[in-house]
PDB file of C-alpha atoms in Angstrom:
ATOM      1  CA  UNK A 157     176.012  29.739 -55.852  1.00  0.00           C
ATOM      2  CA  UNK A 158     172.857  31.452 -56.096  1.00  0.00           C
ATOM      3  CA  UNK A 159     171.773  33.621 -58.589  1.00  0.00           C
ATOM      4  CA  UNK A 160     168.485  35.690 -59.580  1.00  0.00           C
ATOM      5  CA  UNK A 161     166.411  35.699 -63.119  1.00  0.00           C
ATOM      6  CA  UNK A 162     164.929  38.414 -64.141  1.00  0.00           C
ATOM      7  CA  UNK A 163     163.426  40.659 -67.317  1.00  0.00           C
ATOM      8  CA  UNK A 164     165.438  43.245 -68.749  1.00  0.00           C
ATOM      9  CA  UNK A 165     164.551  46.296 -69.711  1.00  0.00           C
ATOM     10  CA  UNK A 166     164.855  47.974 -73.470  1.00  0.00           C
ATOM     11  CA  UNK A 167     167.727  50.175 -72.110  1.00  0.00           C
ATOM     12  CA  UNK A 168     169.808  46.709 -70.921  1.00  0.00           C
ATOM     13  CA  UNK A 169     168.767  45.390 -74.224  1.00  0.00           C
ATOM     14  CA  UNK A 170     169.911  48.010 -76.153  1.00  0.00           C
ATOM     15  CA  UNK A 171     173.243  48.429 -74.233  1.00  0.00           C
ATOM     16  CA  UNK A 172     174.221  44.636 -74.662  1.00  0.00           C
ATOM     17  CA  UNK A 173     173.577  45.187 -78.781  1.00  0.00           C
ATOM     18  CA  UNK A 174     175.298  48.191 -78.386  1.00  0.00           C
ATOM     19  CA  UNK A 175     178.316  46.151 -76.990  1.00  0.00           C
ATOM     20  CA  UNK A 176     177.716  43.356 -79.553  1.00  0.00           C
ATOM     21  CA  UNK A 177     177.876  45.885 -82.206  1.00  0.00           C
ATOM     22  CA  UNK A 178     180.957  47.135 -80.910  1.00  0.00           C
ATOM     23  CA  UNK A 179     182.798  43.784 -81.069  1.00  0.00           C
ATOM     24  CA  UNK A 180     182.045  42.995 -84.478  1.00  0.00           C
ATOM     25  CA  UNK A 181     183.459  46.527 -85.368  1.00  0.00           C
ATOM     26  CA  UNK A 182     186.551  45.797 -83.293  1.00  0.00           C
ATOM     27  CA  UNK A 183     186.809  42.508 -84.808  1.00  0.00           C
ATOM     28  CA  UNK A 184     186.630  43.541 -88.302  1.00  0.00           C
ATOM     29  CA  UNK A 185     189.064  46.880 -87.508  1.00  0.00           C
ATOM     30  CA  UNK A 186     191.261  43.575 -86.208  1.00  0.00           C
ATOM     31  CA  UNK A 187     191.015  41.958 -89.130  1.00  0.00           C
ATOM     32  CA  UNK A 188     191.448  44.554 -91.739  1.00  0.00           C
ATOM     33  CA  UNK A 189     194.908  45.576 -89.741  1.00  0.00           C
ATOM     34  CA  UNK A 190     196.215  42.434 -89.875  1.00  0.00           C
ATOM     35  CA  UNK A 191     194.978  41.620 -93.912  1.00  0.00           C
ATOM     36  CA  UNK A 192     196.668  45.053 -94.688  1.00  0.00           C
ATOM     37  CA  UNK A 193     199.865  43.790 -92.899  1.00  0.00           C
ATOM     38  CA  UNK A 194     199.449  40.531 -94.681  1.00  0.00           C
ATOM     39  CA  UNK A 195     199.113  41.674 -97.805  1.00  0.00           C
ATOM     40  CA  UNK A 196     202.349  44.250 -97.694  1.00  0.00           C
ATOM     41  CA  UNK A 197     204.326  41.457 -96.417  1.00  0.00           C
ATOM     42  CA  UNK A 198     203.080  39.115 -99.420  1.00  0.00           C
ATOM     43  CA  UNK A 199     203.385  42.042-102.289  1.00  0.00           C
ATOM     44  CA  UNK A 200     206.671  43.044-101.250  1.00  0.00           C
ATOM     45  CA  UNK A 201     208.583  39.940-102.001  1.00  0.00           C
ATOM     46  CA  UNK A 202     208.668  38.741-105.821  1.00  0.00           C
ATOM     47  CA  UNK A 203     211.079  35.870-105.312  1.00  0.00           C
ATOM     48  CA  UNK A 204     210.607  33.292-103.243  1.00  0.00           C
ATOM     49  CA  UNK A 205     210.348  33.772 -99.568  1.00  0.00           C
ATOM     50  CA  UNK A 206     212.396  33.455 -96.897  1.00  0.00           C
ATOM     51  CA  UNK A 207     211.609  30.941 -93.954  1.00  0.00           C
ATOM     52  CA  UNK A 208     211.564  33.881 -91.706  1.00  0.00           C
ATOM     53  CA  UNK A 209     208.985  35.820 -94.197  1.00  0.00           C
ATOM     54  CA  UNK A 210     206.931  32.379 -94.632  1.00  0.00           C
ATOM     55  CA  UNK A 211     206.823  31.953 -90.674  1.00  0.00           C
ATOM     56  CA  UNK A 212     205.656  35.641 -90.303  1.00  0.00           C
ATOM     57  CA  UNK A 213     203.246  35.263 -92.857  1.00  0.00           C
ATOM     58  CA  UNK A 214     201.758  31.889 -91.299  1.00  0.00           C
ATOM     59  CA  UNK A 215     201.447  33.146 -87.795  1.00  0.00           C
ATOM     60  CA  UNK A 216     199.378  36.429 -89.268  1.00  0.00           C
ATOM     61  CA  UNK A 217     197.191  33.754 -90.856  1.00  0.00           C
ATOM     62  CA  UNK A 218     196.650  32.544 -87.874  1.00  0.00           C
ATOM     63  CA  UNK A 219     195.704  35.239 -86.063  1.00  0.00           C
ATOM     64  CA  UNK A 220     193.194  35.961 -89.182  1.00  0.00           C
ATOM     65  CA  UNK A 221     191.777  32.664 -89.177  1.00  0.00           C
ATOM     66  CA  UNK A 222     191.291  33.086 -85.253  1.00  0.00           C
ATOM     67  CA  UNK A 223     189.569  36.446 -85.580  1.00  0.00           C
ATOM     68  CA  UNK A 224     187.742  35.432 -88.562  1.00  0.00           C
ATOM     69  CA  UNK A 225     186.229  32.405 -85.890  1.00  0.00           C
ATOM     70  CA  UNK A 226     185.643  35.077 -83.232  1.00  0.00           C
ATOM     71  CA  UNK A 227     183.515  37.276 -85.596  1.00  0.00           C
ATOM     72  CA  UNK A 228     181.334  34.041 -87.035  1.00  0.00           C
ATOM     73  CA  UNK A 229     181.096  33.043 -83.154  1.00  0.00           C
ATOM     74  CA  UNK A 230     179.178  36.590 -82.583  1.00  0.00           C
ATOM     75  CA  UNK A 231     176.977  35.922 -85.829  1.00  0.00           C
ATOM     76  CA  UNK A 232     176.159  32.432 -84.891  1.00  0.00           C
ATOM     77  CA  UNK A 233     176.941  30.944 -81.478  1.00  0.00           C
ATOM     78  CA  UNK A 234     174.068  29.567 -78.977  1.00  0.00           C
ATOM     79  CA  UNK A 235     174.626  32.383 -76.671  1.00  0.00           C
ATOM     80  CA  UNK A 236     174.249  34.433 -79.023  1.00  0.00           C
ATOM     81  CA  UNK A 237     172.488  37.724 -78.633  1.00  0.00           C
ATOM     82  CA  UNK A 238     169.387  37.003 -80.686  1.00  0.00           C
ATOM     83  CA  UNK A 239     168.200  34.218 -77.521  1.00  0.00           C
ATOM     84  CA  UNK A 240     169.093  37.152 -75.262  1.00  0.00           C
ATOM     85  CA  UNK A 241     167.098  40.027 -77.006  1.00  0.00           C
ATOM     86  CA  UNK A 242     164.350  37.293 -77.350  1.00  0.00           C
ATOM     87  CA  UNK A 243     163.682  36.263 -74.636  1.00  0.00           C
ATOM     88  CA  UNK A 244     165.049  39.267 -72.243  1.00  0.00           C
ATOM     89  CA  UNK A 245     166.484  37.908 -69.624  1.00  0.00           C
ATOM     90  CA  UNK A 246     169.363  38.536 -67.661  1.00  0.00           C
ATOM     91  CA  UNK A 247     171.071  36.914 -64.420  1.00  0.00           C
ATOM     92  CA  UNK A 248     171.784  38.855 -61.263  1.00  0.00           C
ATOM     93  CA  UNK A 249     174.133  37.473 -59.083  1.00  0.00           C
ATOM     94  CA  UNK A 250     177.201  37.923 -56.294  1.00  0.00           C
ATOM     95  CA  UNK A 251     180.747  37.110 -56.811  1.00  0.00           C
ATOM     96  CA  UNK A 252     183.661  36.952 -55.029  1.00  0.00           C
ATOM     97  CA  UNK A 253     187.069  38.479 -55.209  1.00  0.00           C
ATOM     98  CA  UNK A 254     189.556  35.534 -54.815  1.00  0.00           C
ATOM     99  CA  UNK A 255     192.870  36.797 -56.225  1.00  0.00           C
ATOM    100  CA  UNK A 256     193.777  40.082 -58.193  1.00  0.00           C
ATOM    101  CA  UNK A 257     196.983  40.668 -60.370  1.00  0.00           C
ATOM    102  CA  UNK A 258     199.379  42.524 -62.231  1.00  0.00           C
ATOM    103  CA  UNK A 259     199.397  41.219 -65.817  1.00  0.00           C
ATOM    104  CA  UNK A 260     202.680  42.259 -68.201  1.00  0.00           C
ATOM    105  CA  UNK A 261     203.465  41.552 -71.557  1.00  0.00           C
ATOM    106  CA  UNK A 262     206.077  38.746 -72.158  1.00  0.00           C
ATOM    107  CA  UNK A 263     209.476  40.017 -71.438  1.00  0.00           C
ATOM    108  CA  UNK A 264     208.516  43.647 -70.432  1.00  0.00           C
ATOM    109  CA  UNK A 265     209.134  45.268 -67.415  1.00  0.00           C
ATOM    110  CA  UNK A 266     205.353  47.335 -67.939  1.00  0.00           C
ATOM    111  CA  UNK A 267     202.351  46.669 -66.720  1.00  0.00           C
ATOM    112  CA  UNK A 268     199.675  45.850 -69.070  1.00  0.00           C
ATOM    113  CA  UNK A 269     196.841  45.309 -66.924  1.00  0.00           C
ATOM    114  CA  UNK A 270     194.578  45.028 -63.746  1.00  0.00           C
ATOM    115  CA  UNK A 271     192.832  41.937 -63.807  1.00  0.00           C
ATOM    116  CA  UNK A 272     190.272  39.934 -60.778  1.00  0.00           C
ATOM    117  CA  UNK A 273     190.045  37.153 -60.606  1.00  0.00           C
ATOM    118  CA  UNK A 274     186.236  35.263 -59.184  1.00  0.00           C
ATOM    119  CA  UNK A 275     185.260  32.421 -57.137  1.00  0.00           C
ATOM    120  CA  UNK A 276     183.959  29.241 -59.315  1.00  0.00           C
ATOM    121  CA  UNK A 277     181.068  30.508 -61.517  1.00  0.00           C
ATOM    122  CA  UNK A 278     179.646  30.061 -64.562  1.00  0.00           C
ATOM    123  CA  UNK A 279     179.495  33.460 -65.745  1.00  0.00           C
ATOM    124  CA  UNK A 280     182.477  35.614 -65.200  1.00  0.00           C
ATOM    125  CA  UNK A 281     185.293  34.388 -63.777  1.00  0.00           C
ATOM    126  CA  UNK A 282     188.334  37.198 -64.523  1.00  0.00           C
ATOM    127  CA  UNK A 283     187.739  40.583 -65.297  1.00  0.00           C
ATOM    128  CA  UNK A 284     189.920  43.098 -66.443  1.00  0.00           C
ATOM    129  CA  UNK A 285     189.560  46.322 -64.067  1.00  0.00           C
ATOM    130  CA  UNK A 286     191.519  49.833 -64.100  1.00  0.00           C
ATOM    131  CA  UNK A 287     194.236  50.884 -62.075  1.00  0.00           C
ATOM    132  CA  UNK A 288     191.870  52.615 -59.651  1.00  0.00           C
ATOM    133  CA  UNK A 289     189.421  49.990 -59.274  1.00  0.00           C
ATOM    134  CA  UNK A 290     192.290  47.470 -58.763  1.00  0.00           C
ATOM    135  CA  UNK A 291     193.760  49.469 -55.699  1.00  0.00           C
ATOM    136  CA  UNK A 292     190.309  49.900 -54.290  1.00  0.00           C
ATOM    137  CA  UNK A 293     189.040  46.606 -53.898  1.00  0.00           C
ATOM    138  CA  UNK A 294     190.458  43.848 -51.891  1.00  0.00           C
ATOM    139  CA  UNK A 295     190.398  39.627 -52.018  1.00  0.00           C
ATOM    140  CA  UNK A 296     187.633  38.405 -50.542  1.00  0.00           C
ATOM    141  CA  UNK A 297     185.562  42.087 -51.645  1.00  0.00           C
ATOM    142  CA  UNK A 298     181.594  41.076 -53.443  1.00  0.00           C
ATOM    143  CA  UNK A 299     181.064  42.108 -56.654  1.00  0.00           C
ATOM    144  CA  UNK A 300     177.190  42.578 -57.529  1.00  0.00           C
ATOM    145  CA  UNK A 301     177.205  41.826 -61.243  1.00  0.00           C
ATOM    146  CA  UNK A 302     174.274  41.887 -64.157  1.00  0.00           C
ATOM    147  CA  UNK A 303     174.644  39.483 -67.085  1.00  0.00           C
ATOM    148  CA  UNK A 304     172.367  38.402 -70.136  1.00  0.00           C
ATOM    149  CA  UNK A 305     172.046  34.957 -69.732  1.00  0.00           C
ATOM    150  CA  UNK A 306     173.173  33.206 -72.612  1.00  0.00           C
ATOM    151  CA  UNK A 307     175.489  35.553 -73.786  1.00  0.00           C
ATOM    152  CA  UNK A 308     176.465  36.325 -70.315  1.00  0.00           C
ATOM    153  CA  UNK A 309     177.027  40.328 -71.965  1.00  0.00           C
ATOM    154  CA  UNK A 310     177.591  42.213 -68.819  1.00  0.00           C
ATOM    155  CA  UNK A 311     174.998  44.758 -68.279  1.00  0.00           C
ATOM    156  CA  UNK A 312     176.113  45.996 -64.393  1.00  0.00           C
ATOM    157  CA  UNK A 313     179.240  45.108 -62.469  1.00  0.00           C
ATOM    158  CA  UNK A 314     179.232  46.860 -58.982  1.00  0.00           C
ATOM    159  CA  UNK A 315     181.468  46.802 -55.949  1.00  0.00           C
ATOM    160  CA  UNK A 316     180.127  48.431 -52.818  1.00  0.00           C
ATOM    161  CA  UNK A 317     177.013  50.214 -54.949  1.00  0.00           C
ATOM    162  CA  UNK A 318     180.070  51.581 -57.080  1.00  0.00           C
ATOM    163  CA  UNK A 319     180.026  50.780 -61.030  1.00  0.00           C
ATOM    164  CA  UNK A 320     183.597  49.075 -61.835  1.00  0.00           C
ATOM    165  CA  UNK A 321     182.371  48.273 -65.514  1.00  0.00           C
ATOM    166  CA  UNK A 322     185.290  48.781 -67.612  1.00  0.00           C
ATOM    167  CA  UNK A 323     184.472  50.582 -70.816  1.00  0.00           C
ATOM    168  CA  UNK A 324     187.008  48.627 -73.198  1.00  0.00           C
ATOM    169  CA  UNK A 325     185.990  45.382 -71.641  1.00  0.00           C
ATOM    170  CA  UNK A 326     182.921  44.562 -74.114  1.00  0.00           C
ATOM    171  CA  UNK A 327     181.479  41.353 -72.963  1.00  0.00           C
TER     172      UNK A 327
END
């Protein structure tokens, strides 16, 4: 697959720390939710707990403990945002549409989203899409797309000169 290197420019950089500043927000919203639920669950029983209660409460640990690594990955992983405001530079490639689907929640008859699915790559390889973007484009379809390159933040994602980039996606 071929792809392009290039410089980005202070608006790209400023909209991939925008994004990265909107993660840790949504991480730490995340994790004050679930902490809040936690801690109800814990202060509301004075006698021992039940093994449904103690189940509950372990799997909301969990999901703590894997948003708590989520939020350190931001602060401190390789591809981390510092390398890509550093050194400014961001991969333009082409990708190719080679399934799309219908995703619903376990045991629900609703759909809960749009998602593409890409060709072999090592920078994006689903993406979650609206309902109007998912109609429009077909398997097989290019998709120009703009990435930092270590973070691989997504800066442009077009299909046929037409921006696709969905808002509540944030990497």
């Amino acid at each position: 697959m071929s792809f392009k290197e290039v410089k980005m420019n202070q608006k790209e950089l400023k909209k991939i720390y925008n994004k990265w500043i909107s993660s840790i927000f949504g991480m730490l919203f995340f994790g004050i939710i679930f902490s809040f639920i936690f801690y109800l669950v814990y202060d509301s029983h004075s006698k021992p707990f039940q093994i449904g209660t103690l189940m509950f409460l372990i799997i909301l640990g969990f999901f703590l403990f894997m948003g708590l690594l989520n939020l350190l990955g931001l602060f401190f992983s390789p591809n981390s945002l510092i390398r890509d405001l550093n050194q400014k530079k961001k991969i333009i490639t082409k990708l190719k549409i080679e399934n799309k689907k219908l995703t619903k929640k376990a045991g629900s008859y609703f759909i809960s989203g749009y998602v593409i699915y890409f060709n072999d790559n090592e920078f994006l390889t689903t993406y979650a899409v609206s309902k109007n973007t998912f109609e429009k484009v077909n398997i097989g379809d290019e998709i120009y797309l703009e990435c930092s390159k270590f973070g691989k933040w997504i800066i442009d994602i077009q299909w046929n000169s037409e921006s696709i980039e969905n808002r509540s996606y944030v990497k």
